[in-house]
XYZ file of N, CA and C in Angstrom:
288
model
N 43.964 1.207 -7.323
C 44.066 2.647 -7.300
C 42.671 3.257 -7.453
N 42.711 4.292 -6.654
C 41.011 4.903 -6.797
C 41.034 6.189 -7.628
N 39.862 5.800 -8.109
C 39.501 6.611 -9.852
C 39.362 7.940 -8.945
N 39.390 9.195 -9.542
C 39.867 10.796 -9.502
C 38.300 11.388 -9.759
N 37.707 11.532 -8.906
C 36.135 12.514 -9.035
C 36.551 13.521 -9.948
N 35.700 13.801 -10.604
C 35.680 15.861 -10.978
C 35.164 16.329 -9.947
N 35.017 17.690 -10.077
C 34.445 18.484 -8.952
C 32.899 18.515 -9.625
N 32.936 18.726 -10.364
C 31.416 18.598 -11.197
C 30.533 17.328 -10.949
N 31.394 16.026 -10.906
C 30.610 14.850 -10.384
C 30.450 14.881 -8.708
N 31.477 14.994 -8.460
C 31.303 15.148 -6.876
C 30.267 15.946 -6.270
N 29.719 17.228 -6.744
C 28.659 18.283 -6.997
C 27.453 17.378 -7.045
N 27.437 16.794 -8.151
C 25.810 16.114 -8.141
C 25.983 14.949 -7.446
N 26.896 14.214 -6.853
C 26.878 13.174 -6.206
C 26.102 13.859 -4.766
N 26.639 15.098 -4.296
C 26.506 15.809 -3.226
C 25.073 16.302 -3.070
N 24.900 16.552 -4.002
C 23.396 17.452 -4.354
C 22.027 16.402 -4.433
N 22.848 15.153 -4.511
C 21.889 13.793 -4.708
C 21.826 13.376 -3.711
N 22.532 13.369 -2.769
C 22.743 12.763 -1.399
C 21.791 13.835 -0.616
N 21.739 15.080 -0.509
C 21.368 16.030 0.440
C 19.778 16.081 -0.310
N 19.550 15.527 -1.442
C 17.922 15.355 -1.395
C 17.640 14.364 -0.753
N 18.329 13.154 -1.256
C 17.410 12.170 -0.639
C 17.093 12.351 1.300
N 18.481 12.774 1.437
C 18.486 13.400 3.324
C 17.294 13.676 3.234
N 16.785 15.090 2.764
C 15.807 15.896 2.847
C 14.526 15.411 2.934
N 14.414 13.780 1.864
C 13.294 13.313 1.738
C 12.645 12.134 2.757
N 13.919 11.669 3.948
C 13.979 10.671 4.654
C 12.668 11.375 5.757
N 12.880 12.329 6.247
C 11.281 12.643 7.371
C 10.117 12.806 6.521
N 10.155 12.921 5.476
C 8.790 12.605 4.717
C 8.249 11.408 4.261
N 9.441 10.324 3.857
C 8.672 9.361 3.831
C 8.938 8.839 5.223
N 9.529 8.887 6.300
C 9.652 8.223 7.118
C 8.237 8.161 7.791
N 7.099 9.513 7.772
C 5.882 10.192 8.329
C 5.042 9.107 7.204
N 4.983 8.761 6.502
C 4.044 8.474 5.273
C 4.326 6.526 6.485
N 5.116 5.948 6.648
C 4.958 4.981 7.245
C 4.784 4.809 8.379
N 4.932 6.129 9.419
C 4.857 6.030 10.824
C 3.559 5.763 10.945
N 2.370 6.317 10.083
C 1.067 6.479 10.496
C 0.673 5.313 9.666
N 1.349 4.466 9.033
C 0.055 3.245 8.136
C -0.003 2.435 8.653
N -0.027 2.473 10.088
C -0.645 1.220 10.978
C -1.225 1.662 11.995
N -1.778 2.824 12.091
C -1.920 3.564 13.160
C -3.504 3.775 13.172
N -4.326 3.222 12.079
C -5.790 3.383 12.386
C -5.799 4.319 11.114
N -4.859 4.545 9.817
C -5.795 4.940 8.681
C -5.947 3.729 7.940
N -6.298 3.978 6.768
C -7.207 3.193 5.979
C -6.766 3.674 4.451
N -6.455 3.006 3.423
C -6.128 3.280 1.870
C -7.836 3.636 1.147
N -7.664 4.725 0.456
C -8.837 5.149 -0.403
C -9.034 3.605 -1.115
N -10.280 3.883 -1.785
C -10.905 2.331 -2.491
C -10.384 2.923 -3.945
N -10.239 4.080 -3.987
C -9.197 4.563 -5.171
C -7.740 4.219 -5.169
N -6.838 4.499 -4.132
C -5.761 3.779 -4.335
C -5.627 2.658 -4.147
N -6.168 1.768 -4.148
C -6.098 0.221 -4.424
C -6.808 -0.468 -4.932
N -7.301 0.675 -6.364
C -8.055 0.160 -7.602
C -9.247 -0.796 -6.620
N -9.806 -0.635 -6.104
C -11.402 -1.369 -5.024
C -11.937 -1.522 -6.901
N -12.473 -2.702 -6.730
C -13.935 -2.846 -7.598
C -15.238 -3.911 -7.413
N -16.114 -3.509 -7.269
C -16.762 -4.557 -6.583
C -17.145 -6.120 -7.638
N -16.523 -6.142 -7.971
C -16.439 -7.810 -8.689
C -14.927 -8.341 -8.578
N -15.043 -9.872 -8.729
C -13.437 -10.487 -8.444
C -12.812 -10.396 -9.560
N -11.286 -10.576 -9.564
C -10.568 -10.646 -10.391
C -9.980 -11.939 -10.547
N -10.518 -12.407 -11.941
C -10.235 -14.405 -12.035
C -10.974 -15.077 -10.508
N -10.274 -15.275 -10.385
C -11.175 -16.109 -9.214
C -10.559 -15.880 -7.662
N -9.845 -14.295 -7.543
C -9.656 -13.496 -6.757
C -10.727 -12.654 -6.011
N -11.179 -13.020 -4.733
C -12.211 -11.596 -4.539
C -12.266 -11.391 -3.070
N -12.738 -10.653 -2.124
C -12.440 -10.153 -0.668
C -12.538 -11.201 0.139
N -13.598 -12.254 -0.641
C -13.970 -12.970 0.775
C -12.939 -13.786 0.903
N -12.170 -13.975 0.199
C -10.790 -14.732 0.233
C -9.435 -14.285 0.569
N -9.828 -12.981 0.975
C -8.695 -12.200 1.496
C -8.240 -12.376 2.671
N -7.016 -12.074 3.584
C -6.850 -11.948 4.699
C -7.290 -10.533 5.638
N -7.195 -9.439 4.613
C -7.887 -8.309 5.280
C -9.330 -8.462 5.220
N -10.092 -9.323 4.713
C -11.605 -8.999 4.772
C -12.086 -9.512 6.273
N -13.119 -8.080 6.524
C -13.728 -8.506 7.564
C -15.311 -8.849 7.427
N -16.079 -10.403 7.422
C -17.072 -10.419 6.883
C -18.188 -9.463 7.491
N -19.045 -9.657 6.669
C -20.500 -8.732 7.419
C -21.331 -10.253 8.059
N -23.400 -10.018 8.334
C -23.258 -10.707 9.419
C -23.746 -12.545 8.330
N -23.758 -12.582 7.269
C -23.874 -13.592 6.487
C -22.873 -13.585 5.049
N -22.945 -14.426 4.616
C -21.738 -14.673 4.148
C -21.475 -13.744 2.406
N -23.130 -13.604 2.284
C -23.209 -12.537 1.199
C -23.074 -11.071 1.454
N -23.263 -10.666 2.829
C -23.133 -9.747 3.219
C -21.953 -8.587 2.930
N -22.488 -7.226 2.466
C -21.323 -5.935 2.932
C -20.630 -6.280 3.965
N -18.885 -6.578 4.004
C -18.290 -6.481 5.261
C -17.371 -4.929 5.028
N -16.302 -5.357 6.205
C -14.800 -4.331 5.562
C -14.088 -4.959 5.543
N -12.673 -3.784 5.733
C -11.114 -4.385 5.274
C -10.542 -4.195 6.191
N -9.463 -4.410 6.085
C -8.210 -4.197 7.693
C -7.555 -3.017 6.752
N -7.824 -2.933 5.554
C -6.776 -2.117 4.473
C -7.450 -1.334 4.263
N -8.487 -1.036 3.561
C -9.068 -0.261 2.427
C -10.238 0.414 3.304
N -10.695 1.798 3.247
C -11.838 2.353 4.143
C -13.233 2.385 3.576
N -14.216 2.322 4.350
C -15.383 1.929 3.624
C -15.767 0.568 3.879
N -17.253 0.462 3.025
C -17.585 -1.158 3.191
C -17.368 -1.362 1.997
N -16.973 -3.104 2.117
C -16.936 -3.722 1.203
C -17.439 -4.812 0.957
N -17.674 -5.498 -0.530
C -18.727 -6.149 -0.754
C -17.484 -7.411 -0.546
N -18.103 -8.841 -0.545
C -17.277 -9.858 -0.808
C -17.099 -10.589 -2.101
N -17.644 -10.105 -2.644
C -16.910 -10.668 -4.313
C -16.151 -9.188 -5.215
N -15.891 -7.987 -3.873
C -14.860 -7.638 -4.637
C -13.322 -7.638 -4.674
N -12.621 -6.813 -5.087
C -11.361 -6.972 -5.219
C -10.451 -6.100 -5.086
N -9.183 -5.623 -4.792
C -8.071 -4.911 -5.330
C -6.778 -4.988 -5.068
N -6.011 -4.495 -5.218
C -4.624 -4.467 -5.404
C -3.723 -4.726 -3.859
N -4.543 -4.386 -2.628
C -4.126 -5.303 -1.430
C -4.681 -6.725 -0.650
N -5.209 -7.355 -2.054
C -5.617 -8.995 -1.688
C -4.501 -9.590 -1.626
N -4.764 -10.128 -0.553
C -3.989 -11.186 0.183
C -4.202 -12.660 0.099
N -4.075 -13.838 -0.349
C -5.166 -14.991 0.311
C -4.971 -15.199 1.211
N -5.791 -15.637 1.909
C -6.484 -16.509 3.216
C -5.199 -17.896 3.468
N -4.592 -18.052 4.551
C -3.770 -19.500 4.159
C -4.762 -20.651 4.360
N -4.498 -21.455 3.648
C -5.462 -22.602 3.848
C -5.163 -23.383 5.097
């Protein structure tokens, strides 16, 4: 047998449903474009230029080296240059 809504629950069930609706073309826009040629601030993905434990860019899959191996490269992720012994929160490893 199926349990009896109030009208009061049914209300915020309703009112919960028609936000999240509301919120589906906004985030849907926030993912259409993150492959599209932007780039994450070195702020949102905590960037720091030293490794973490024995984590750091040049071991990443997004790092793109510079023209020696100590060298400033970039990222496939993060905008800006980056050094290779740093780090952040979209390291990947490298598969061996």
């Amino acid at each position: 047998m199926q349990e009896r809504k109030s009208r009061r629950q049914w209300m915020k069930e309703m009112a919960a449903m028609a936000a999240a609706t509301a919120a589906l073309p906004i985030l849907g826009t926030q993912f259409a474009f993150a492959g599209e040629g932007s780039k994450e601030s070195k702020a949102s993905v905590q960037y720091q230029d030293h490794p973490y434990k024995q984590d750091h860019c040049s071991l990443c899959q997004h790092f793109i080296p510079g023209a020696t191996p100590k060298a400033i490269g970039s990222c496939q992720v993060v905008a800006g240059k980056v050094s290779p012994e740093g780090y952040c929160l979209a390291f990947y490893p490298k598969e061996s």
